Amino acid sequence: MAEITKTAEWRALENHFKDIKNSHMRDLFMSDPERFDKNHLQLNDFLFDFSKNRITDETKKLLIALAEKAGLQDWRGRLFSGEKINFTENRAALHIALRNRANKPIKVDGEDVMPLVNHELSKIRKLSEEIRSGVWKGFSGKKIKSIVNIGIGGSDLGPSMVCDALRPFGSEDISPYFVSNVDAADLSQTLEKCDPETTLFIVASKTFSTQETMTNAFSARDWFIKKAKNNEFIKNHFVAISSNEKAAEDFGIHAENVFVLWDWVGGRYSMWSSIGLSIAIFIGMENFEQILEGGYEADNHFISAPLEENIPVMMALIGIWYINFFNFSTFAVLPYDHCLAKLPSYLQQADMESNGKFIGRDNKKVCQKTGPILWGEAGTNGQHAFYQLLHQGTQITPCDFIMPLHSNYKLADDKNDHHKILQANFIAQTQSLMIGKSISDVENEMKNEIMDNPSLKNLVSHRIFEGNRPSNSILFESLSPKSLGRLIAIYEHKIFTQGIIWNINSFDQWGVEYGKQIAKLVLPKLESKQHSETFDSSTNNLINYINNNT
Ligand code: F6P
């Protein structure tokens, strides 16, 4: 395919951008009472309102044409058929197989992967039921009360985010903990809450070689053995999730306690696999399967809905409109549900590790910007921190506002109506970002004050809101396993769609390797306190400063 920025479809969008860039959404809403009707999509109880964006019917038409030009429909089929679209690692990207609830065969190298997926699911079911029911016992005969997932990145963020999000569905007898950082504080603070007799460690690492995870796993094993005094007991307290079964067994984990995942499951797409073991233990297998059902619902929608009615596709195209034409580089995820507080971090890895790339599938440097800087925070906390910049800053950040209609939490005497307040704030933010406040509105508002004190007129400009700041609103019935699965899978397909249009491989992550290589060169210098002259003067001096002062 021709370089996307050289296509007639891209040029048409550039021309259209010149026409529309100064239009204000306030006027677009005024001139079209049906703007919401025309610019929202629904997938069962999932409502995606994209009417508060700087788009017209023409924008949508041109963006869809761009997606078609990029061959999105074809690539969508290639993703779902198990083709090795992650060509730099010669791998398929088959997270959809993990939630393929219809069990339709999907082949990789001629082999149907569904029997493998189903076998792992049955192992997850068995272990999670044994732990929850107390059949699985620790070395001294006690039930497991704490599960500690040791993993990082994709082997941590998904399970950790989901266990927080679905806490109301969780067991009252089991506490899930997540240790990711190699900083000893992380493991120490977790172990303080655990008893070796009642703790199960899940060493989650696709490669089983990640420095942080292995360091934490060895320290956890030392902590455990100190109390258990017998390596034999490791089998009651350590399980592993890895595609490197041999390394897990070498660590001391019994073969039957090793859960496998395959090279066609990317780390940041792995919460649907045995990486979700901690989720299944905490919320139960039926609920874990509901997460898969939600993902499957999103998959069916993505693969079959026409592009203009396709939620992930429209999300992706609107994102591209802002990143590549308006030149807005960042994107905020703002969940109005405290239980989704970790969603921005989760999506940060999903999006930035997938699409933060400057080399295209044609091995050349891409000619346009790719993935945005994704950040965010739960509402309403963010309102009291960074929304000032969202409203009046010089950079514009498109936002996704996300909220369930019903909260999973109700205080015993809920006369203070927490959830309605949360909802009112959600609506107020999306509306004020869009509509803004004009000079005449401010003058009107300050009329009496200015009459009493004319010098206050100077303050008028400070109170103006330009508005025209875009956002999507995402609403769904309640935060359940199924709705969460659907939400995550929708974002995965959005990221995929953008990657296709930008002509990049969304499934590798070479960019994180270089730092790891250098760390391996630095570590021996710190361990031996050896004077460093190997690097540039800053790096040498930092190493030597640490060595001289520790
Ligand atoms: O360093 C990045 C990364 O490779 C992620 O892509 C991955 O999710 C994470 O590290 C953890 O890798 P592993 O599961 O192999 O320990």
Coordinates of C-alpha atoms and ligand atoms in Angstrom, one line a residue:
M1 CA 0.0 0.0 0.0
A2 CA 1.1 3.5 -0.7
E3 CA 2.4 5.6 2.2
I4 CA -0.9 6.6 3.9
T5 CA -0.1 10.3 4.0
K6 CA 0.4 10.3 0.2
T7 CA -3.0 8.8 -0.5
A8 CA -5.9 10.9 -1.9
E9 CA -7.9 9.9 1.2
W10 CA -5.4 11.5 3.5
R11 CA -5.2 14.6 1.3
A12 CA -9.0 14.9 1.3
L13 CA -8.9 14.9 5.1
E14 CA -6.2 17.6 5.1
N15 CA -8.3 19.8 2.9
H16 CA -11.4 19.1 5.0
F17 CA -9.4 19.9 8.1
K18 CA -8.7 23.4 6.7
D19 CA -12.5 23.9 6.3
I20 CA -13.5 22.7 9.7
K21 CA -10.7 23.5 12.0
N22 CA -12.3 26.7 13.2
S23 CA -15.8 25.4 13.6
H24 CA -17.1 25.4 17.1
M25 CA -19.0 22.4 18.4
R26 CA -21.3 24.8 20.1
D27 CA -22.5 25.9 16.6
L28 CA -22.5 22.3 15.3
F29 CA -24.9 21.4 18.1
M30 CA -27.0 24.5 17.6
S31 CA -27.4 23.9 13.9
D32 CA -28.3 20.2 14.1
P33 CA -30.7 19.1 16.8
E34 CA -30.1 15.5 15.7
R35 CA -26.4 15.7 16.3
F36 CA -26.4 13.2 19.2
D37 CA -28.7 10.8 17.3
K38 CA -26.3 10.8 14.4
N39 CA -23.2 10.5 16.5
H40 CA -23.7 7.7 19.0
L41 CA -23.5 4.0 18.8
Q42 CA -24.7 1.3 21.0
L43 CA -23.7 -2.3 21.7
N44 CA -26.3 -3.7 24.0
D45 CA -26.0 -1.5 27.2
F46 CA -22.7 0.0 26.0
L47 CA -23.4 3.6 24.8
F48 CA -20.7 5.4 22.9
D49 CA -21.5 9.1 22.4
F50 CA -19.0 10.7 20.1
S51 CA -21.1 13.8 19.3
K52 CA -18.9 16.1 21.3
N53 CA -16.1 15.9 18.8
R54 CA -15.0 18.3 16.1
I55 CA -16.4 16.3 13.3
T56 CA -19.2 16.6 10.8
D57 CA -20.9 14.0 8.6
E58 CA -18.2 14.7 6.0
T59 CA -15.4 14.1 8.5
K60 CA -16.8 10.7 9.2
K61 CA -17.2 9.8 5.6
L62 CA -13.6 10.8 4.8
L63 CA -12.2 8.9 7.9
I64 CA -14.1 5.8 6.9
A65 CA -12.6 6.1 3.4
L66 CA -9.2 6.3 5.0
A67 CA -9.8 3.1 7.0
E68 CA -10.9 1.4 3.8
K69 CA -7.9 2.6 1.9
A70 CA -5.6 1.2 4.7
G71 CA -7.3 -2.2 4.1
L72 CA -8.8 -2.3 7.6
Q73 CA -11.4 -5.0 6.7
D74 CA -8.7 -7.2 5.3
W75 CA -6.4 -6.8 8.3
R76 CA -9.3 -7.4 10.7
G77 CA -9.8 -10.8 9.0
R78 CA -6.1 -11.5 9.2
L79 CA -6.0 -10.8 12.9
F80 CA -8.9 -13.1 13.6
S81 CA -7.6 -15.9 11.3
G82 CA -4.4 -16.3 13.2
E83 CA -2.1 -15.0 10.5
K84 CA 1.3 -14.0 11.8
I85 CA 0.7 -10.3 11.6
N86 CA 3.4 -9.6 14.3
F87 CA 5.9 -10.1 11.6
T88 CA 9.0 -8.8 13.5
E89 CA 8.6 -11.7 15.9
N90 CA 7.0 -14.1 13.4
R91 CA 3.9 -14.5 15.6
A92 CA 0.2 -14.4 15.4
A93 CA -1.6 -12.0 17.7
L94 CA -4.4 -14.2 18.8
H95 CA -5.8 -12.8 22.1
I96 CA -9.2 -13.2 20.4
A97 CA -8.7 -17.0 20.6
L98 CA -8.6 -16.8 24.4
R99 CA -12.2 -15.5 24.5
N100 CA -13.5 -17.4 21.4
R101 CA -16.5 -18.6 23.3
A102 CA -18.0 -20.3 20.2
N103 CA -14.9 -22.4 20.1
K104 CA -14.7 -22.1 16.4
P105 CA -11.3 -23.6 15.3
I106 CA -8.5 -21.0 14.9
K107 CA -5.3 -22.3 13.4
V108 CA -1.7 -21.3 13.9
D109 CA 0.8 -23.2 11.7
G110 CA -2.0 -25.6 10.8
E111 CA -2.9 -26.4 14.4
D112 CA -6.2 -25.5 16.0
V113 CA -5.3 -23.6 19.1
M114 CA -8.7 -23.9 20.8
P115 CA -8.0 -27.3 22.4
L116 CA -4.9 -25.7 24.0
V117 CA -7.0 -22.7 25.2
N118 CA -9.7 -24.9 26.6
H119 CA -7.2 -27.1 28.4
E120 CA -5.7 -24.1 30.2
L121 CA -9.1 -22.8 31.0
S122 CA -9.9 -26.1 32.7
K123 CA -6.7 -26.0 34.7
I124 CA -7.5 -22.4 35.8
R125 CA -11.0 -23.6 36.8
K126 CA -9.5 -26.5 38.8
L127 CA -7.0 -24.5 40.7
S128 CA -9.3 -21.5 41.3
E129 CA -12.0 -23.8 42.7
E130 CA -9.6 -25.7 44.9
I131 CA -8.2 -22.6 46.4
R132 CA -11.6 -21.0 46.9
S133 CA -13.1 -24.1 48.5
G134 CA -10.1 -24.7 50.7
V135 CA -9.3 -28.1 49.1
W136 CA -5.9 -26.7 48.2
K137 CA -3.9 -26.4 51.4
G138 CA -0.7 -24.7 52.5
F139 CA 2.2 -26.8 53.9
S140 CA 0.8 -26.7 57.4
G141 CA -2.7 -27.7 56.4
K142 CA -4.3 -24.2 56.4
K143 CA -6.4 -22.7 53.6
I144 CA -4.9 -20.1 51.3
K145 CA -5.8 -16.6 52.3
S146 CA -3.5 -14.4 50.2
I147 CA -2.5 -14.7 46.6
V148 CA 0.5 -12.7 45.5
N149 CA 0.9 -12.2 41.8
I150 CA 4.5 -11.4 40.9
G151 CA 4.8 -10.0 37.4
I152 CA 5.3 -6.7 35.6
G153 CA 3.7 -4.9 32.6
G154 CA 1.3 -7.2 30.9
S155 CA 1.8 -9.8 33.6
D156 CA 0.6 -7.4 36.2
L157 CA -1.4 -4.5 35.0
G158 CA -4.4 -6.5 33.7
P159 CA -5.0 -8.8 36.7
S160 CA -4.3 -5.9 39.1
M161 CA -6.7 -3.5 37.3
V162 CA -9.4 -6.2 37.1
C163 CA -9.2 -7.3 40.7
D164 CA -9.6 -3.7 41.8
A165 CA -12.4 -3.1 39.4
L166 CA -14.3 -6.2 40.4
R167 CA -13.6 -6.2 44.1
P168 CA -17.4 -6.4 44.9
F169 CA -17.4 -9.8 43.1
G170 CA -14.3 -11.0 45.0
S171 CA -14.0 -13.6 47.7
E172 CA -14.1 -12.2 51.2
D173 CA -11.7 -14.9 52.3
I174 CA -8.9 -14.3 49.8
S175 CA -6.9 -11.1 49.4
P176 CA -5.1 -10.6 46.1
Y177 CA -1.8 -8.7 46.0
F178 CA 0.3 -7.6 43.1
V179 CA 4.0 -7.1 43.3
S180 CA 5.7 -5.7 40.2
N181 CA 8.4 -3.2 41.0
V182 CA 11.9 -4.4 41.7
D183 CA 12.1 -1.7 44.4
A184 CA 12.2 -3.9 47.6
A185 CA 9.5 -1.6 49.0
D186 CA 6.9 -3.3 46.8
L187 CA 7.5 -6.9 47.9
S188 CA 8.3 -5.9 51.5
Q189 CA 5.1 -4.0 52.0
T190 CA 3.1 -7.0 50.5
L191 CA 4.9 -9.7 52.5
E192 CA 4.1 -7.7 55.7
K193 CA 0.5 -8.5 55.1
C194 CA 1.0 -12.2 54.3
D195 CA 1.6 -15.3 56.2
P196 CA 3.8 -18.0 54.5
E197 CA 1.5 -20.7 55.7
T198 CA -1.5 -19.2 53.9
T199 CA 0.0 -17.5 50.8
L200 CA 0.1 -18.6 47.2
F201 CA 2.6 -16.9 44.9
I202 CA 1.8 -16.7 41.3
V203 CA 5.0 -16.0 39.3
A204 CA 3.6 -14.5 36.1
S205 CA 6.1 -14.0 33.4
K206 CA 5.7 -14.9 29.8
T207 CA 9.4 -15.2 29.3
F208 CA 10.3 -16.2 32.9
S209 CA 13.4 -14.0 32.5
T210 CA 12.2 -10.5 33.3
Q211 CA 14.7 -9.1 35.7
E212 CA 12.2 -7.5 38.1
T213 CA 9.9 -10.5 38.2
M214 CA 12.6 -13.0 38.7
T215 CA 14.3 -10.9 41.4
N216 CA 11.0 -10.6 43.3
A217 CA 10.2 -14.3 42.8
F218 CA 13.6 -15.4 44.2
S219 CA 13.1 -13.1 47.2
A220 CA 9.6 -14.4 47.8
R221 CA 10.9 -17.9 47.6
D222 CA 13.6 -17.1 50.2
W223 CA 11.0 -15.6 52.5
F224 CA 8.8 -18.6 52.2
I225 CA 11.6 -21.2 52.7
K226 CA 12.8 -19.4 55.8
K227 CA 9.5 -20.3 57.4
A228 CA 8.6 -23.5 55.6
K229 CA 12.1 -24.9 55.9
N230 CA 11.6 -27.4 53.2
N231 CA 11.8 -27.0 49.4
E232 CA 9.2 -29.7 49.0
F233 CA 6.6 -27.2 50.2
I234 CA 7.2 -24.9 47.2
K235 CA 4.6 -27.0 45.4
N236 CA 1.8 -25.9 47.7
H237 CA 2.8 -22.3 47.5
F238 CA 4.2 -21.4 44.1
V239 CA 2.6 -21.6 40.7
A240 CA 3.9 -20.1 37.5
I241 CA 2.4 -18.7 34.3
S242 CA 4.8 -18.8 31.4
S243 CA 5.5 -19.8 27.9
N244 CA 8.9 -21.0 29.2
E245 CA 7.9 -24.1 31.1
K246 CA 11.4 -25.3 31.6
A247 CA 12.6 -22.1 33.3
A248 CA 9.6 -22.2 35.6
E249 CA 10.4 -25.8 36.6
D250 CA 14.1 -24.9 37.0
F251 CA 12.9 -22.3 39.5
G252 CA 11.4 -25.1 41.5
I253 CA 7.8 -25.0 40.5
H254 CA 6.2 -28.3 40.0
A255 CA 5.3 -29.2 36.4
E256 CA 1.6 -29.5 37.2
N257 CA 1.7 -26.0 38.7
V258 CA 2.9 -24.4 35.5
F259 CA 0.2 -22.7 33.5
V260 CA 1.2 -22.1 29.9
L261 CA 0.7 -19.3 27.5
W262 CA 1.8 -19.2 24.0
D263 CA 4.0 -16.9 21.8
W264 CA 0.9 -15.8 20.1
V265 CA -0.4 -14.1 23.2
G266 CA 1.2 -10.6 23.6
G267 CA 2.0 -9.6 27.2
R268 CA -0.3 -6.6 27.1
Y269 CA -3.1 -8.7 25.6
S270 CA -2.8 -11.5 28.1
M271 CA -5.2 -10.9 30.9
W272 CA -7.6 -13.2 29.1
S273 CA -5.1 -16.1 29.4
S274 CA -3.8 -17.9 32.4
I275 CA -2.2 -14.6 33.3
G276 CA -5.8 -14.0 34.6
L277 CA -5.3 -16.8 37.1
S278 CA -5.3 -14.3 40.1
I279 CA -8.6 -12.9 38.7
A280 CA -10.2 -16.3 38.5
I281 CA -9.1 -17.2 42.0
F282 CA -10.4 -13.9 43.4
I283 CA -13.7 -13.5 41.6
G284 CA -14.4 -17.2 40.7
M285 CA -14.2 -19.0 37.4
E286 CA -17.8 -18.2 36.4
N287 CA -17.1 -14.5 36.7
F288 CA -13.7 -14.9 34.9
E289 CA -15.6 -16.5 32.0
Q290 CA -18.0 -13.6 32.0
I291 CA -15.0 -11.3 31.3
L292 CA -14.2 -13.6 28.4
E293 CA -17.9 -13.3 27.2
G294 CA -17.7 -9.5 27.3
G295 CA -14.5 -9.6 25.2
Y296 CA -16.1 -12.0 22.8
E297 CA -19.1 -9.7 22.4
A298 CA -16.7 -6.9 21.5
D299 CA -14.9 -9.2 19.0
N300 CA -18.1 -10.1 17.2
H301 CA -19.1 -6.5 17.0
F302 CA -15.6 -5.4 15.7
I303 CA -15.4 -8.2 13.1
S304 CA -18.9 -7.8 11.7
A305 CA -20.3 -4.3 12.2
P306 CA -20.0 -1.9 9.2
L307 CA -17.1 0.5 9.8
E308 CA -19.4 3.5 10.4
E309 CA -21.3 1.6 13.0
N310 CA -18.3 0.0 14.6
I311 CA -17.4 1.4 18.0
P312 CA -13.7 0.6 18.1
V313 CA -13.3 1.8 14.5
M314 CA -15.0 5.1 15.2
M315 CA -13.0 5.5 18.4
A316 CA -9.8 4.9 16.4
L317 CA -10.7 7.2 13.6
I318 CA -11.6 10.1 15.8
G319 CA -8.3 9.6 17.6
I320 CA -6.5 9.7 14.3
W321 CA -8.4 12.9 13.3
Y322 CA -7.0 14.6 16.4
I323 CA -3.5 13.2 16.4
N324 CA -2.7 13.6 12.7
F325 CA -4.8 16.5 11.6
F326 CA -5.4 18.7 14.7
N327 CA -1.9 17.7 16.0
F328 CA -3.2 17.0 19.5
S329 CA -0.6 14.6 21.0
T330 CA -2.1 13.4 24.2
F331 CA -5.3 11.6 25.1
A332 CA -6.9 11.2 28.6
V333 CA -8.9 8.3 29.9
L334 CA -11.1 9.5 32.7
P335 CA -13.1 6.7 34.4
Y336 CA -15.9 8.0 36.7
D337 CA -15.8 4.9 38.8
H338 CA -13.3 4.7 41.6
C339 CA -12.9 1.0 41.0
L340 CA -11.5 1.8 37.5
A341 CA -8.7 3.9 38.9
K342 CA -6.1 1.6 37.4
L343 CA -7.7 1.7 33.9
P344 CA -5.6 4.6 32.7
S345 CA -2.4 2.7 33.6
Y346 CA -3.6 -0.4 32.0
L347 CA -4.6 1.3 28.8
Q348 CA -1.3 3.2 28.9
Q349 CA 0.6 0.0 28.3
A350 CA -2.0 -1.4 25.9
D351 CA -1.8 1.7 23.7
M352 CA 1.6 3.2 24.1
E353 CA 3.5 -0.1 24.0
S354 CA 1.5 -1.1 20.9
N355 CA 1.5 2.1 18.9
G356 CA 4.4 4.1 20.2
K357 CA 6.5 3.3 17.1
F358 CA 8.2 5.2 14.3
I359 CA 9.0 2.4 12.0
G360 CA 6.3 1.2 9.6
R361 CA 5.4 -2.3 8.4
D362 CA 7.4 -1.4 5.3
N363 CA 10.6 -1.1 7.5
K364 CA 10.7 2.7 6.8
K365 CA 10.2 5.6 9.1
V366 CA 6.5 6.6 9.1
C367 CA 5.5 10.0 7.8
Q368 CA 2.9 10.8 10.4
K369 CA 2.5 10.8 14.1
T370 CA 1.5 7.5 15.7
G371 CA 0.3 6.7 19.2
P372 CA -0.8 9.4 21.6
I373 CA 0.6 10.0 25.1
L374 CA -2.2 8.3 27.1
W375 CA -2.8 9.3 30.7
G376 CA -5.7 9.8 33.1
E377 CA -7.1 9.5 36.5
A378 CA -10.4 8.6 38.1
G379 CA -13.1 11.3 38.2
T380 CA -13.7 13.3 40.2
N381 CA -10.2 13.3 41.7
G382 CA -8.7 14.5 38.4
Q383 CA -11.0 17.5 38.4
H384 CA -9.1 18.8 41.4
A385 CA -5.7 18.2 39.9
F386 CA -5.3 18.6 36.1
Y387 CA -8.7 19.6 34.6
Q388 CA -7.6 23.2 34.8
L389 CA -5.3 22.4 31.9
L390 CA -8.0 20.5 30.1
H391 CA -10.3 23.5 30.3
Q392 CA -7.9 26.5 29.8
G393 CA -4.5 25.1 28.9
T394 CA -2.8 25.9 25.6
Q395 CA -2.7 22.2 24.6
I396 CA -5.9 20.4 23.8
T397 CA -6.4 16.8 25.1
P398 CA -9.2 14.8 23.7
C399 CA -10.8 12.7 26.6
D400 CA -12.7 9.5 27.0
F401 CA -15.2 9.9 29.9
I402 CA -16.3 6.4 31.1
M403 CA -19.0 5.7 33.7
P404 CA -21.4 2.9 34.7
L405 CA -25.0 3.9 35.2
H406 CA -25.2 2.1 38.6
S407 CA -22.5 1.9 41.2
N408 CA -21.6 -1.5 42.8
Y409 CA -21.3 0.4 46.1
K410 CA -24.0 1.9 48.2
L411 CA -23.3 3.2 51.6
A412 CA -25.6 1.9 54.3
D413 CA -27.5 5.1 54.6
D414 CA -27.0 6.6 51.1
K415 CA -28.9 9.8 51.7
N416 CA -25.9 11.8 50.3
D417 CA -26.4 10.3 46.9
H418 CA -22.7 9.8 46.0
H419 CA -23.4 8.3 42.6
K420 CA -25.6 11.1 41.4
I421 CA -23.0 13.6 42.4
L422 CA -20.4 11.6 40.4
Q423 CA -22.7 11.4 37.4
A424 CA -23.5 15.1 37.6
N425 CA -19.8 15.9 37.5
F426 CA -19.2 13.6 34.5
I427 CA -21.9 15.3 32.5
A428 CA -20.9 18.8 33.6
Q429 CA -17.3 18.2 32.5
T430 CA -18.1 16.9 29.1
Q431 CA -20.6 19.7 28.6
S432 CA -18.4 22.6 29.8
L433 CA -15.3 21.3 27.8
M434 CA -17.5 21.4 24.7
I435 CA -19.5 24.5 25.1
G436 CA -17.1 26.8 26.9
K437 CA -18.0 30.2 28.3
S438 CA -17.9 33.3 26.1
I439 CA -16.7 36.8 27.1
S440 CA -20.3 38.0 27.1
D441 CA -21.4 35.2 29.3
V442 CA -18.6 36.1 31.8
E443 CA -19.4 39.8 31.6
N444 CA -23.0 39.0 32.3
E445 CA -22.1 36.8 35.2
M446 CA -19.9 39.5 36.7
K447 CA -22.2 42.4 35.9
N448 CA -23.1 43.2 39.5
E449 CA -19.6 42.7 40.8
I450 CA -18.1 44.9 38.1
M451 CA -20.7 47.6 38.8
D452 CA -19.6 47.7 42.5
N453 CA -15.9 47.5 41.6
P454 CA -15.0 48.4 37.9
S455 CA -11.4 47.2 38.3
L456 CA -12.8 43.6 38.3
K457 CA -13.3 44.0 34.6
N458 CA -9.6 42.9 34.3
L459 CA -10.6 39.5 35.5
V460 CA -13.1 38.8 32.8
S461 CA -10.5 37.2 30.4
H462 CA -9.4 34.8 33.2
R463 CA -12.9 33.4 33.4
I464 CA -13.4 32.7 29.7
F465 CA -13.5 29.2 28.5
E466 CA -12.9 28.7 24.8
G467 CA -14.7 25.3 24.8
N468 CA -14.5 23.2 21.7
R469 CA -12.5 20.7 23.6
P470 CA -13.5 17.2 22.5
S471 CA -14.6 14.2 24.4
N472 CA -16.2 10.8 24.0
S473 CA -18.7 9.7 26.6
I474 CA -19.0 6.0 27.4
L475 CA -21.8 4.7 29.5
F476 CA -22.8 1.2 30.5
E477 CA -25.2 -0.5 32.9
S478 CA -22.8 -1.4 35.7
L479 CA -19.2 -2.4 36.2
S480 CA -19.6 -6.2 35.9
P481 CA -17.1 -8.9 34.7
K482 CA -18.9 -8.9 31.3
S483 CA -19.0 -5.1 30.8
L484 CA -15.3 -4.8 31.9
G485 CA -14.3 -7.5 29.4
R486 CA -16.2 -5.7 26.6
L487 CA -14.7 -2.3 27.5
I488 CA -11.1 -3.7 27.4
A489 CA -11.6 -5.6 24.1
I490 CA -13.1 -2.5 22.5
Y491 CA -10.0 -0.5 23.4
E492 CA -7.8 -3.4 22.1
H493 CA -9.5 -3.2 18.7
K494 CA -9.3 0.6 18.7
I495 CA -5.5 0.3 19.1
F496 CA -5.4 -2.3 16.4
T497 CA -7.3 -0.2 14.0
Q498 CA -5.0 2.8 14.5
G499 CA -2.0 0.6 14.1
I500 CA -3.3 -0.6 10.8
I501 CA -3.9 2.9 9.5
W502 CA -0.5 4.1 10.7
N503 CA 1.0 1.0 9.0
I504 CA 2.9 -0.1 12.1
N505 CA 3.1 -3.5 13.9
S506 CA 1.1 -3.0 17.1
F507 CA 2.3 -6.3 18.6
D508 CA 6.0 -6.1 19.1
Q509 CA 7.8 -3.9 21.7
W510 CA 11.5 -3.5 20.7
G511 CA 11.5 -0.1 22.3
V512 CA 11.6 -1.5 25.8
E513 CA 14.6 -3.7 25.1
Y514 CA 17.4 -1.1 24.9
G515 CA 17.1 0.1 28.4
K516 CA 17.1 -3.5 29.7
Q517 CA 20.4 -4.1 27.8
I518 CA 22.1 -1.0 29.3
A519 CA 20.9 -2.0 32.8
K520 CA 22.7 -5.3 32.4
L521 CA 26.0 -3.3 31.8
V522 CA 25.4 -0.9 34.6
L523 CA 24.5 -3.4 37.3
P524 CA 27.9 -5.1 37.6
K525 CA 29.5 -1.7 38.1
L526 CA 27.1 -0.9 40.9
E527 CA 27.5 -4.4 42.5
S528 CA 31.3 -4.3 42.4
K529 CA 31.5 -0.5 43.1
Q530 CA 33.8 -0.4 40.1
H531 CA 34.9 3.0 38.8
S532 CA 33.1 3.7 35.6
E533 CA 34.7 5.1 32.5
T534 CA 32.7 3.2 29.9
F535 CA 29.9 5.6 29.2
D536 CA 29.4 9.3 28.6
S537 CA 30.5 11.7 31.3
S538 CA 27.0 12.1 32.8
T539 CA 26.4 8.3 33.0
N540 CA 29.9 7.6 34.4
N541 CA 29.6 10.4 37.0
L542 CA 26.1 9.2 38.1
I543 CA 27.4 5.6 38.5
N544 CA 30.5 6.9 40.4
Y545 CA 28.4 9.2 42.6
I546 CA 26.2 6.3 43.6
N547 CA 29.2 4.1 44.2
N548 CA 31.0 6.7 46.3
N549 CA 28.0 7.5 48.4
T550 CA 26.5 4.1 49.1
Ligands
F6P1 O1 9.4 -4.9 29.1 C1 8.1 -4.9 28.5 C2 7.5 -6.3 28.6 O2 8.1 -7.1 27.7 C3 6.0 -6.2 28.3 O3 5.7 -6.2 27.0 C4 5.6 -7.4 29.1 O4 4.2 -7.2 29.4 C5 6.4 -7.3 30.3 O5 7.7 -6.8 29.9 C6 6.6 -8.5 31.1 O6 7.2 -9.5 30.4 P1 7.1 -11.0 31.0 O7 5.7 -11.4 31.1 O8 7.9 -11.8 30.0 O9 7.8 -11.0 32.3

